[in-house]
Amino acid sequence: RKEVEQDPGPFNVPEGATVAFNCTYSNSASQSFFWYRQDCRKEPKLLMSVYSSGNEDGRFTAQLNRASQYISLLIRDSKLSDSATYLCVAPGGADGLTFGKGTHLIIQP
Amino acid sequence: DVKVTQSSRYLVKRTGEKVFLECVQDMDHENMFWYRQDPGLGLRLIYFSYDVKMKEKGDIPEGYSVSREKKERFSLILESASTNQTSMYLCASTGGLGIGGYTFGSGTRLTVV
């Protein structure tokens, strides 16, 4: 099983809708999780950390499910500007972290 | 805000050339990383460094080397560029125990012809 897996999408979602996607991880001892956002031809930028108790920042909610070993990202009231690729980061790899390959999100007007 | 600066946005080099990619960060971060990103393969770690003069191999170090003579600067070296090293190269840094809270540079798109 790969260390970090994401559905590549694309997820095509109408503006204003709620969208959620998951990221599964294989290292059960994992402590640190993050979501990054990457726009086309740009560098990844940290979106939010994922805490055991969940984390909410405006329209974005990140949650951790240790029993099933996945993290999730929920976007409410989606905007056109939310169109991007969303990368999850979980422990694994040479430096202790592995990036998922990303989920491509397209918000349609 | 932390700023990570990569010296070139686009580079075109010939097969066999020695290539230097430079990365500078301005927030006194201990940890610096070099990744490459390719379609369908995602971000892959090449090398990283936790301190001056220290370097550690990442997941795909073959064909690359690094140099960290000063805390703020982390250089990636392609000893003899090959076409399969055509890629987007991203430098990142983070401080102390901020593992995962990376700040990335804007990337260097390298084409080897």
mmCIF file of C-alpha atoms in Angstrom:
data_model
loop_
_atom_site.group_PDB
_atom_site.id
_atom_site.type_symbol
_atom_site.label_atom_id
_atom_site.label_comp_id
_atom_site.label_asym_id
_atom_site.label_seq_id
_atom_site.Cartn_x
_atom_site.Cartn_y
_atom_site.Cartn_z
ATOM 1 C CA ARG A 1 0.000 0.000 0.000
ATOM 2 C CA LYS A 2 1.345 3.429 -0.944
ATOM 3 C CA GLU A 3 2.155 5.710 1.984
ATOM 4 C CA VAL A 4 -0.208 8.510 1.013
ATOM 5 C CA GLU A 5 -3.015 8.187 -1.498
ATOM 6 C CA GLN A 6 -5.430 10.705 -2.937
ATOM 7 C CA ASP A 7 -8.093 10.528 -5.610
ATOM 8 C CA PRO A 8 -6.565 12.607 -8.441
ATOM 9 C CA GLY A 9 -9.983 13.800 -9.651
ATOM 10 C CA PRO A 10 -10.790 16.111 -11.253
ATOM 11 C CA PHE A 11 -13.692 16.995 -9.026
ATOM 12 C CA ASN A 12 -16.033 19.243 -10.989
ATOM 13 C CA VAL A 13 -18.220 21.159 -8.548
ATOM 14 C CA PRO A 14 -20.705 24.002 -9.109
ATOM 15 C CA GLU A 15 -19.992 27.279 -7.407
ATOM 16 C CA GLY A 16 -21.562 27.456 -3.957
ATOM 17 C CA ALA A 17 -21.581 23.712 -3.408
ATOM 18 C CA THR A 18 -19.815 21.810 -0.658
ATOM 19 C CA VAL A 19 -17.035 19.457 -1.649
ATOM 20 C CA ALA A 20 -14.985 17.012 0.379
ATOM 21 C CA PHE A 21 -12.069 14.767 -0.420
ATOM 22 C CA ASN A 22 -9.965 12.358 1.546
ATOM 23 C CA CYS A 23 -6.383 11.269 1.808
ATOM 24 C CA THR A 24 -5.417 7.856 3.181
ATOM 25 C CA TYR A 25 -2.143 7.137 4.902
ATOM 26 C CA SER A 26 -0.401 3.927 5.896
ATOM 27 C CA ASN A 27 1.810 4.918 8.854
ATOM 28 C CA SER A 28 -0.361 4.347 11.908
ATOM 29 C CA ALA A 29 2.120 6.195 14.143
ATOM 30 C CA SER A 30 1.665 9.395 12.147
ATOM 31 C CA GLN A 31 1.376 12.590 14.156
ATOM 32 C CA SER A 32 1.629 15.457 11.667
ATOM 33 C CA PHE A 33 -0.777 16.051 8.804
ATOM 34 C CA PHE A 34 -1.280 19.018 6.534
ATOM 35 C CA TRP A 35 -3.220 20.190 3.503
ATOM 36 C CA TYR A 36 -1.480 22.268 0.859
ATOM 37 C CA ARG A 37 -2.986 24.103 -2.076
ATOM 38 C CA GLN A 38 -1.209 24.358 -5.418
ATOM 39 C CA ASP A 39 -2.391 26.581 -8.236
ATOM 40 C CA CYS A 40 -1.462 25.794 -11.823
ATOM 41 C CA ARG A 41 2.235 26.469 -12.462
ATOM 42 C CA LYS A 42 2.717 27.747 -8.927
ATOM 43 C CA GLU A 43 4.368 26.377 -5.820
ATOM 44 C CA PRO A 44 2.395 24.535 -3.107
ATOM 45 C CA LYS A 45 1.253 26.727 -0.236
ATOM 46 C CA LEU A 46 0.265 25.548 3.219
ATOM 47 C CA LEU A 47 -3.505 25.636 3.576
ATOM 48 C CA MET A 48 -3.990 24.195 7.042
ATOM 49 C CA SER A 49 -2.740 21.751 9.604
ATOM 50 C CA VAL A 50 -4.824 18.762 10.611
ATOM 51 C CA TYR A 51 -5.221 18.227 14.335
ATOM 52 C CA SER A 52 -6.675 15.242 16.141
ATOM 53 C CA SER A 53 -9.622 17.379 17.187
ATOM 54 C CA GLY A 54 -10.171 18.732 13.699
ATOM 55 C CA ASN A 55 -9.399 22.175 12.420
ATOM 56 C CA GLU A 56 -11.672 24.801 10.908
ATOM 57 C CA ASP A 57 -10.620 27.953 9.085
ATOM 58 C CA GLY A 58 -13.477 29.860 7.538
ATOM 59 C CA ARG A 59 -15.024 27.724 4.813
ATOM 60 C CA PHE A 60 -12.399 25.013 5.200
ATOM 61 C CA THR A 61 -12.527 22.122 7.662
ATOM 62 C CA ALA A 62 -9.860 19.466 8.038
ATOM 63 C CA GLN A 63 -10.424 16.304 10.004
ATOM 64 C CA LEU A 64 -8.404 13.295 11.019
ATOM 65 C CA ASN A 65 -9.804 9.789 11.332
ATOM 66 C CA ARG A 66 -7.152 7.679 13.016
ATOM 67 C CA ALA A 67 -9.208 4.501 13.119
ATOM 68 C CA SER A 68 -9.566 4.444 9.343
ATOM 69 C CA GLN A 69 -6.275 6.232 8.703
ATOM 70 C CA TYR A 70 -7.429 9.100 6.566
ATOM 71 C CA ILE A 71 -7.594 12.855 6.654
ATOM 72 C CA SER A 72 -10.279 14.880 4.957
ATOM 73 C CA LEU A 73 -10.757 18.392 3.642
ATOM 74 C CA LEU A 74 -14.203 19.950 3.405
ATOM 75 C CA ILE A 75 -14.835 23.169 1.498
ATOM 76 C CA ARG A 76 -18.181 24.889 2.033
ATOM 77 C CA ASP A 77 -19.753 27.507 -0.244
ATOM 78 C CA SER A 78 -17.089 26.877 -2.868
ATOM 79 C CA LYS A 79 -15.751 29.814 -4.857
ATOM 80 C CA LEU A 80 -14.264 29.923 -8.344
ATOM 81 C CA SER A 81 -10.969 30.846 -6.696
ATOM 82 C CA ASP A 82 -10.951 27.515 -4.852
ATOM 83 C CA SER A 83 -10.059 25.798 -8.132
ATOM 84 C CA ALA A 84 -6.640 24.274 -7.531
ATOM 85 C CA THR A 85 -4.879 21.049 -6.697
ATOM 86 C CA TYR A 86 -4.997 20.056 -3.036
ATOM 87 C CA LEU A 87 -2.085 18.061 -1.653
ATOM 88 C CA CYS A 88 -2.125 16.184 1.595
ATOM 89 C CA VAL A 89 1.026 15.596 3.630
ATOM 90 C CA ALA A 90 1.469 12.702 6.016
ATOM 91 C CA PRO A 91 4.437 11.011 7.661
ATOM 92 C CA GLY A 92 6.514 8.706 5.471
ATOM 93 C CA GLY A 93 9.550 9.008 3.218
ATOM 94 C CA ALA A 94 13.186 9.861 3.878
ATOM 95 C CA ASP A 95 12.578 13.014 5.913
ATOM 96 C CA GLY A 96 9.532 11.694 7.652
ATOM 97 C CA LEU A 97 6.997 13.323 5.328
ATOM 98 C CA THR A 98 5.345 12.326 2.086
ATOM 99 C CA PHE A 99 3.164 14.415 -0.174
ATOM 100 C CA GLY A 100 0.163 12.912 -1.875
ATOM 101 C CA LYS A 101 -0.074 13.424 -5.625
ATOM 102 C CA GLY A 102 -2.942 15.816 -5.204
ATOM 103 C CA THR A 103 -6.646 16.117 -5.922
ATOM 104 C CA HIS A 104 -7.589 18.450 -8.736
ATOM 105 C CA LEU A 105 -10.636 20.605 -7.967
ATOM 106 C CA ILE A 106 -12.502 22.642 -10.572
ATOM 107 C CA ILE A 107 -15.239 25.001 -9.420
ATOM 108 C CA GLN A 108 -17.644 25.746 -12.238
ATOM 109 C CA PRO A 109 -19.738 28.933 -12.532
ATOM 110 C CA ASP B 1 6.536 36.292 5.828
ATOM 111 C CA VAL B 2 9.223 33.755 5.052
ATOM 112 C CA LYS B 3 10.568 34.131 1.625
ATOM 113 C CA VAL B 4 12.235 31.352 -0.296
ATOM 114 C CA THR B 5 13.872 32.517 -3.486
ATOM 115 C CA GLN B 6 14.983 30.312 -6.328
ATOM 116 C CA SER B 7 17.479 31.915 -8.645
ATOM 117 C CA SER B 8 15.897 30.967 -11.958
ATOM 118 C CA ARG B 9 12.306 30.495 -13.034
ATOM 119 C CA TYR B 10 13.167 28.743 -16.315
ATOM 120 C CA LEU B 11 16.363 27.042 -17.437
ATOM 121 C CA VAL B 12 17.316 25.204 -20.594
ATOM 122 C CA LYS B 13 20.489 23.123 -20.460
ATOM 123 C CA ARG B 14 22.184 20.624 -22.715
ATOM 124 C CA THR B 15 22.704 16.968 -21.906
ATOM 125 C CA GLY B 16 25.947 16.474 -19.995
ATOM 126 C CA GLU B 17 26.132 20.006 -18.623
ATOM 127 C CA LYS B 18 26.675 20.625 -14.929
ATOM 128 C CA VAL B 19 23.692 22.533 -13.582
ATOM 129 C CA PHE B 20 23.401 24.569 -10.390
ATOM 130 C CA LEU B 21 20.034 25.444 -8.895
ATOM 131 C CA GLU B 22 20.206 27.972 -6.082
ATOM 132 C CA CYS B 23 17.791 28.505 -3.222
ATOM 133 C CA VAL B 24 17.944 31.200 -0.544
ATOM 134 C CA GLN B 25 15.643 31.678 2.454
ATOM 135 C CA ASP B 26 15.513 34.765 4.632
ATOM 136 C CA MET B 27 14.093 33.496 7.940
ATOM 137 C CA ASP B 28 17.042 31.685 9.498
ATOM 138 C CA HIS B 29 15.385 28.284 8.980
ATOM 139 C CA GLU B 30 17.401 25.234 9.898
ATOM 140 C CA ASN B 31 15.746 22.825 7.489
ATOM 141 C CA MET B 32 15.864 23.051 3.721
ATOM 142 C CA PHE B 33 14.647 20.646 1.061
ATOM 143 C CA TRP B 34 14.831 20.038 -2.655
ATOM 144 C CA TYR B 35 11.925 18.349 -4.458
ATOM 145 C CA ARG B 36 11.114 17.650 -8.048
ATOM 146 C CA GLN B 37 7.541 17.549 -9.302
ATOM 147 C CA ASP B 38 6.424 15.652 -12.361
ATOM 148 C CA PRO B 39 2.940 15.018 -13.775
ATOM 149 C CA GLY B 40 1.473 11.858 -12.341
ATOM 150 C CA LEU B 41 4.334 11.394 -9.892
ATOM 151 C CA GLY B 42 3.751 14.277 -7.512
ATOM 152 C CA LEU B 43 6.429 15.787 -5.319
ATOM 153 C CA ARG B 44 9.488 13.640 -4.712
ATOM 154 C CA LEU B 45 12.218 14.495 -2.232
ATOM 155 C CA ILE B 46 15.733 14.650 -3.661
ATOM 156 C CA TYR B 47 17.881 15.884 -0.760
ATOM 157 C CA PHE B 48 17.407 17.748 2.478
ATOM 158 C CA SER B 49 19.563 19.463 5.067
ATOM 159 C CA TYR B 50 19.018 20.097 8.762
ATOM 160 C CA ASP B 51 22.004 22.388 9.241
ATOM 161 C CA VAL B 52 24.996 23.973 7.583
ATOM 162 C CA LYS B 53 27.295 21.403 5.968
ATOM 163 C CA MET B 54 24.768 18.660 6.657
ATOM 164 C CA LYS B 55 22.915 16.795 3.941
ATOM 165 C CA GLU B 56 20.695 13.765 3.793
ATOM 166 C CA LYS B 57 19.512 11.754 0.827
ATOM 167 C CA GLY B 58 15.868 11.857 0.035
ATOM 168 C CA ASP B 59 13.861 9.347 -1.931
ATOM 169 C CA ILE B 60 15.468 9.993 -5.350
ATOM 170 C CA PRO B 61 19.044 11.327 -4.867
ATOM 171 C CA GLU B 62 20.635 9.573 -7.852
ATOM 172 C CA GLY B 63 22.186 12.000 -10.320
ATOM 173 C CA TYR B 64 22.065 14.905 -7.859
ATOM 174 C CA SER B 65 24.210 16.410 -5.158
ATOM 175 C CA VAL B 66 23.727 19.362 -2.814
ATOM 176 C CA SER B 67 25.723 21.980 -0.997
ATOM 177 C CA ARG B 68 24.911 23.941 2.136
ATOM 178 C CA GLU B 69 27.816 26.181 3.023
ATOM 179 C CA LYS B 70 25.640 28.869 4.609
ATOM 180 C CA LYS B 71 22.449 28.492 6.589
ATOM 181 C CA GLU B 72 20.374 30.543 4.203
ATOM 182 C CA ARG B 73 21.508 28.883 0.982
ATOM 183 C CA PHE B 74 20.904 25.361 -0.305
ATOM 184 C CA SER B 75 22.161 24.472 -3.765
ATOM 185 C CA LEU B 76 21.124 21.535 -5.915
ATOM 186 C CA ILE B 77 23.691 20.276 -8.416
ATOM 187 C CA LEU B 78 23.061 18.105 -11.434
ATOM 188 C CA GLU B 79 26.525 16.696 -12.103
ATOM 189 C CA SER B 80 25.781 15.713 -15.704
ATOM 190 C CA ALA B 81 22.306 16.715 -16.795
ATOM 191 C CA SER B 82 20.195 14.143 -18.579
ATOM 192 C CA THR B 83 16.863 14.452 -20.352
ATOM 193 C CA ASN B 84 15.099 12.491 -17.601
ATOM 194 C CA GLN B 85 15.980 15.311 -15.224
ATOM 195 C CA THR B 86 13.679 17.663 -17.103
ATOM 196 C CA SER B 87 11.270 18.673 -14.373
ATOM 197 C CA MET B 88 9.974 21.370 -12.039
ATOM 198 C CA TYR B 89 12.358 21.754 -9.095
ATOM 199 C CA LEU B 90 11.031 23.169 -5.846
ATOM 200 C CA CYS B 91 13.017 24.294 -2.844
ATOM 201 C CA ALA B 92 11.395 24.491 0.599
ATOM 202 C CA SER B 93 12.380 25.480 4.109
ATOM 203 C CA THR B 94 11.002 25.126 7.594
ATOM 204 C CA GLY B 95 12.244 26.056 11.021
ATOM 205 C CA GLY B 96 12.841 24.000 14.132
ATOM 206 C CA LEU B 97 10.107 21.503 14.810
ATOM 207 C CA GLY B 98 7.816 22.931 12.146
ATOM 208 C CA ILE B 99 7.940 19.725 10.212
ATOM 209 C CA GLY B 100 5.509 19.847 7.333
ATOM 210 C CA GLY B 101 4.896 23.579 7.593
ATOM 211 C CA TYR B 102 7.016 24.183 4.550
ATOM 212 C CA THR B 103 7.441 27.393 2.632
ATOM 213 C CA PHE B 104 8.231 26.702 -0.994
ATOM 214 C CA GLY B 105 10.094 28.764 -3.522
ATOM 215 C CA SER B 106 8.353 29.544 -6.785
ATOM 216 C CA GLY B 107 10.151 26.732 -8.575
ATOM 217 C CA THR B 108 12.618 26.312 -11.421
ATOM 218 C CA ARG B 109 11.363 24.645 -14.566
ATOM 219 C CA LEU B 110 14.405 22.894 -15.999
ATOM 220 C CA THR B 111 14.467 21.524 -19.523
ATOM 221 C CA VAL B 112 17.404 19.348 -20.564
ATOM 222 C CA VAL B 113 17.784 19.004 -24.319
#
